[in-house]
Amino acid sequence: MRKPMIAGNWKMHLNRADAAKLAASIKNGLDPQLKHEVLLAVSFTNLESVRKEISSSPILLSAQNMCWEEKGAFTGEVSPVQLKDAGCDYVIIGHSERRKIFMETDEMLNKKVKAAFKFSLKVIFCIGETLEERENQKTYRVLQTQLNEGLKGLSEQDLTNLVIAYEPVWAIGTGKTATPEQAQDAHIFVRKEIERMFGAGTAAAMRILYGGSVKAENIDELMAQPDIDGALVGGESLKADKFLRVIHYQPVLSK
Ligand code: PGA
């Protein structure tokens, strides 16, 4: 059985006080019986205030990016060792905003994933196609390349510390969610590819989150799909009541 994960990606939002306040509201609203994982990915400057707030709760702490080097002359970068020291459990690697705006390549992302594991950080590894790629029937090819290149040289053991987030770029921040069927279809492809690369056991255990305009209104249908194991939530995770509704989803089939 794969344990679902609902992850909030706060991106470059909130100051320390507001981040702590939002983390507290989410913590206080959690059903104590909740069986799945909840994670908050926050800006570097907010790691400490959020960490303090969630330290007595099951909520996991994540950074949104990191450098692949341990230390040294890399002005402006943050290392896996520093993230570990700041209390991070996870780091997001390969978010489409990092790939597109900051031109992070598959090769860089592969180095980052390896560095995270070297220093005992778990990874949410993001993949996804653009609208143009989807319209040109290149979705599978793009996902395959991102997985093959990004996860090159990793072991089956490494993969137990990795969660994949499938986030179609055209659905991020646009209000345009993939249909549950489109998401399920991509997730099946990703799982098959993981099976081809790392074997059936790794594929069956791999958590694959969906991301891209996940809302309180659409989470129930998404989570009813057998290969959707959770969600990476941007905008909706900045509103405590909405995000709490996402966290406490009730899977229902559409129609
Ligand atoms: P969104 O962002 O939910 O605001 O579309 C998702 C993400 O970028 O992780």
Coordinates of C-alpha atoms and ligand atoms in Angstrom, one line a residue:
M1 CA 0.0 0.0 0.0
R2 CA 1.3 3.4 -0.9
K3 CA 0.8 6.1 1.7
P4 CA -0.7 9.2 0.1
M5 CA 1.0 12.5 0.4
I6 CA -0.5 16.0 0.2
A7 CA 2.2 18.6 -0.3
G8 CA 1.8 22.3 -0.2
N9 CA 4.2 24.3 -2.3
W10 CA 4.1 27.9 -1.1
K11 CA 6.6 29.0 -3.8
M12 CA 8.0 32.6 -3.2
H13 CA 5.2 33.7 -0.9
L14 CA 4.8 34.9 2.7
N15 CA 7.1 36.5 5.3
R16 CA 8.3 34.6 8.4
A17 CA 5.4 35.6 10.6
D18 CA 2.7 34.8 8.0
A19 CA 4.3 31.5 7.1
A20 CA 4.3 30.5 10.8
K21 CA 0.7 31.6 11.2
L22 CA -0.4 29.6 8.1
A23 CA 1.5 26.5 9.3
A24 CA -0.1 26.8 12.7
S25 CA -3.6 27.0 11.1
I26 CA -2.9 23.9 9.0
K27 CA -1.4 22.0 12.0
N28 CA -4.4 22.9 14.2
G29 CA -6.9 21.8 11.5
L30 CA -5.4 18.3 11.0
D31 CA -7.6 15.3 11.8
P32 CA -5.5 13.5 14.5
Q33 CA -6.5 10.2 12.8
L34 CA -5.0 11.3 9.5
K35 CA -3.1 8.4 8.0
H36 CA -1.4 10.1 5.1
E37 CA 1.6 12.4 4.9
V38 CA 1.3 16.2 4.8
L39 CA 4.2 18.3 3.8
L40 CA 5.0 22.1 3.5
A41 CA 7.6 23.3 1.0
V42 CA 8.6 26.8 2.0
S43 CA 11.1 29.5 1.1
F44 CA 14.5 29.2 2.6
T45 CA 14.0 32.2 4.8
N46 CA 10.8 30.7 6.3
L47 CA 12.2 27.2 7.0
E48 CA 13.0 28.1 10.6
S49 CA 9.7 29.8 11.6
V50 CA 7.7 27.0 10.0
R51 CA 9.9 24.3 11.5
K52 CA 9.3 25.7 15.0
E53 CA 5.5 25.7 14.4
I54 CA 5.2 22.1 13.1
S55 CA 7.9 20.5 15.2
S56 CA 5.3 18.9 17.5
S57 CA 3.2 17.7 14.6
P58 CA 3.4 15.0 11.8
I59 CA 3.8 17.7 9.1
L60 CA 7.0 17.3 7.1
L61 CA 9.2 20.2 6.1
S62 CA 10.6 20.7 2.6
A63 CA 12.7 23.2 0.7
Q64 CA 11.9 24.0 -2.9
N65 CA 15.3 23.8 -4.4
M66 CA 19.0 23.3 -3.5
C67 CA 22.5 23.2 -4.9
W68 CA 24.2 19.9 -5.7
E69 CA 27.4 20.8 -3.9
E70 CA 28.0 20.2 -0.2
K71 CA 29.8 23.5 0.4
G72 CA 32.1 26.0 -1.1
A73 CA 32.3 29.1 -3.3
F74 CA 28.7 29.0 -4.7
T75 CA 27.4 32.5 -3.8
G76 CA 23.6 32.6 -3.4
E77 CA 23.2 28.8 -3.3
V78 CA 22.0 26.6 -0.4
S79 CA 23.5 23.1 0.1
P80 CA 21.8 19.8 1.1
V81 CA 23.8 19.9 4.3
Q82 CA 22.4 23.3 5.2
L83 CA 18.9 22.1 4.4
K84 CA 19.3 19.1 6.6
D85 CA 20.7 21.3 9.4
A86 CA 17.6 23.6 9.0
G87 CA 15.4 20.6 9.7
C88 CA 14.2 19.7 6.2
D89 CA 12.9 16.2 5.6
Y90 CA 12.4 16.8 1.9
V91 CA 13.5 19.0 -1.0
I92 CA 11.6 19.6 -4.3
I93 CA 13.8 19.1 -7.3
G94 CA 13.0 19.8 -10.9
H95 CA 9.9 22.0 -10.5
S96 CA 8.9 23.3 -13.9
E97 CA 9.5 26.8 -12.7
R98 CA 13.1 25.8 -12.0
R99 CA 13.4 24.1 -15.3
K100 CA 11.9 26.9 -17.3
I101 CA 12.7 30.2 -15.6
F102 CA 16.1 29.2 -14.2
M103 CA 17.1 26.9 -17.0
E104 CA 17.9 23.8 -14.8
T105 CA 18.8 20.9 -17.1
D106 CA 18.2 17.2 -16.6
E107 CA 21.9 16.8 -15.9
M108 CA 21.8 19.4 -13.1
L109 CA 18.7 17.9 -11.6
N110 CA 20.3 14.5 -11.6
K111 CA 23.2 15.9 -9.7
K112 CA 20.8 17.5 -7.2
V113 CA 18.9 14.3 -6.6
K114 CA 22.1 12.4 -6.0
A115 CA 23.3 15.1 -3.6
A116 CA 20.0 15.1 -1.7
F117 CA 20.3 11.3 -1.1
K118 CA 24.0 11.6 -0.1
F119 CA 22.9 13.9 2.8
S120 CA 19.7 11.9 3.7
L121 CA 17.2 14.3 2.3
K122 CA 14.1 12.8 0.6
V123 CA 13.1 14.2 -2.8
I124 CA 9.9 15.2 -4.6
F125 CA 11.0 15.0 -8.2
C126 CA 8.8 17.0 -10.6
I127 CA 8.2 16.2 -14.2
G128 CA 5.7 17.4 -16.8
E129 CA 5.0 18.4 -20.4
T130 CA 4.2 21.8 -21.8
L131 CA 1.0 22.5 -23.7
E132 CA 2.9 22.5 -27.0
E133 CA 4.5 19.2 -26.2
R134 CA 1.1 17.7 -25.3
E135 CA -0.5 19.0 -28.5
N136 CA 2.3 17.5 -30.5
Q137 CA 1.8 14.1 -28.9
K138 CA 5.2 14.4 -27.2
T139 CA 3.9 13.9 -23.6
Y140 CA 5.2 10.4 -23.1
R141 CA 8.5 11.1 -24.7
V142 CA 9.1 14.2 -22.5
L143 CA 8.2 12.3 -19.3
Q144 CA 10.4 9.4 -20.4
T145 CA 13.4 11.7 -21.0
Q146 CA 12.9 13.6 -17.7
L147 CA 12.8 10.3 -15.8
N148 CA 15.6 8.6 -17.6
E149 CA 18.0 11.6 -17.4
G150 CA 16.9 12.9 -14.0
L151 CA 17.0 9.5 -12.2
K152 CA 20.1 8.2 -14.0
G153 CA 22.5 6.1 -11.9
L154 CA 20.1 5.8 -8.9
S155 CA 19.6 2.6 -7.0
E156 CA 16.3 0.9 -6.1
Q157 CA 17.2 1.7 -2.5
D158 CA 17.5 5.5 -3.5
L159 CA 14.1 5.3 -5.1
T160 CA 12.5 4.4 -1.7
N161 CA 13.3 8.0 -0.7
L162 CA 11.8 9.6 -3.8
V163 CA 8.3 10.8 -4.6
I164 CA 7.4 11.8 -8.2
A165 CA 5.1 14.7 -8.9
Y166 CA 3.6 14.7 -12.3
E167 CA 2.7 18.4 -13.1
P168 CA 1.6 19.2 -16.6
V169 CA 3.1 22.7 -17.1
W170 CA -0.1 23.9 -18.8
A171 CA -2.0 23.2 -15.6
I172 CA 0.2 25.0 -13.1
G173 CA -1.2 28.2 -11.8
T174 CA -3.7 28.4 -14.7
G175 CA -6.8 27.1 -13.1
K176 CA -6.8 24.4 -15.9
T177 CA -6.5 21.0 -14.2
A178 CA -5.8 17.9 -16.1
T179 CA -8.9 15.7 -16.0
P180 CA -8.7 12.8 -13.6
E181 CA -8.5 10.5 -16.6
Q182 CA -5.6 12.5 -18.2
A183 CA -3.7 12.5 -14.9
Q184 CA -4.3 8.8 -14.4
D185 CA -3.1 8.0 -17.9
A186 CA 0.1 10.0 -17.4
H187 CA 0.6 8.3 -14.0
I188 CA 0.3 4.8 -15.5
F189 CA 2.9 5.8 -18.0
V190 CA 5.3 7.1 -15.3
R191 CA 4.8 3.9 -13.2
K192 CA 5.5 1.7 -16.3
E193 CA 8.6 3.7 -17.0
I194 CA 9.8 3.3 -13.4
E195 CA 9.2 -0.4 -13.7
R196 CA 11.3 -0.6 -16.9
M197 CA 14.1 1.4 -15.2
F198 CA 14.0 0.0 -11.6
G199 CA 11.8 -3.1 -11.6
A200 CA 8.2 -4.0 -10.6
G201 CA 8.7 -3.7 -6.8
T202 CA 10.0 -0.2 -7.0
A203 CA 7.2 0.9 -9.5
A204 CA 4.5 -0.6 -7.3
A205 CA 5.8 1.2 -4.2
M206 CA 6.4 4.6 -6.0
R207 CA 4.2 7.4 -4.9
I208 CA 3.2 9.6 -7.8
L209 CA 1.6 12.9 -6.9
Y210 CA -0.5 15.0 -9.3
G211 CA 0.1 18.8 -9.4
G212 CA -1.4 21.6 -11.4
S213 CA -4.4 23.7 -10.2
V214 CA -5.4 21.2 -7.5
K215 CA -8.3 22.7 -5.6
A216 CA -10.6 21.8 -2.8
E217 CA -13.2 21.3 -5.6
N218 CA -11.3 18.8 -7.7
I219 CA -9.1 16.8 -5.2
D220 CA -11.8 14.2 -4.5
E221 CA -12.1 13.1 -8.1
L222 CA -8.3 13.1 -8.6
M223 CA -7.7 11.0 -5.5
A224 CA -10.2 8.4 -6.7
Q225 CA -7.8 7.5 -9.5
P226 CA -5.9 4.3 -8.6
D227 CA -2.4 5.7 -9.7
I228 CA -2.7 9.1 -8.1
D229 CA -1.1 8.9 -4.7
G230 CA -1.4 12.4 -3.6
A231 CA -1.0 16.0 -4.7
L232 CA 1.5 18.8 -5.0
V233 CA -0.6 21.9 -4.4
G234 CA 0.5 25.5 -5.1
G235 CA -2.0 28.4 -4.9
E236 CA -4.6 26.5 -2.9
S237 CA -2.1 25.6 -0.2
L238 CA -1.8 29.3 0.8
K239 CA -5.4 29.3 2.1
A240 CA -5.7 27.3 5.3
D241 CA -9.3 26.3 5.0
K242 CA -9.0 25.3 1.3
F243 CA -5.8 23.4 1.9
L244 CA -7.2 21.6 4.9
R245 CA -10.1 20.5 2.6
V246 CA -7.6 19.2 0.1
I247 CA -5.7 17.4 2.9
H248 CA -8.9 15.7 4.1
Y249 CA -10.1 14.6 0.7
Q250 CA -12.8 12.1 0.2
P251 CA -12.2 10.1 -3.0
V252 CA -15.2 10.0 -5.4
L253 CA -15.4 8.9 -9.0
S254 CA -16.5 11.5 -11.4
K255 CA -20.0 11.3 -13.0
Ligands
PGA1 P1 -0.7 25.3 -8.6 O1 0.8 25.0 -8.5 O2 -1.5 24.4 -7.7 O3 -0.8 26.8 -8.2 O4 -1.2 25.1 -10.0 C1 1.3 23.7 -8.4 C2 2.8 23.6 -8.4 O5 3.4 24.4 -9.1 O6 3.4 22.8 -7.7

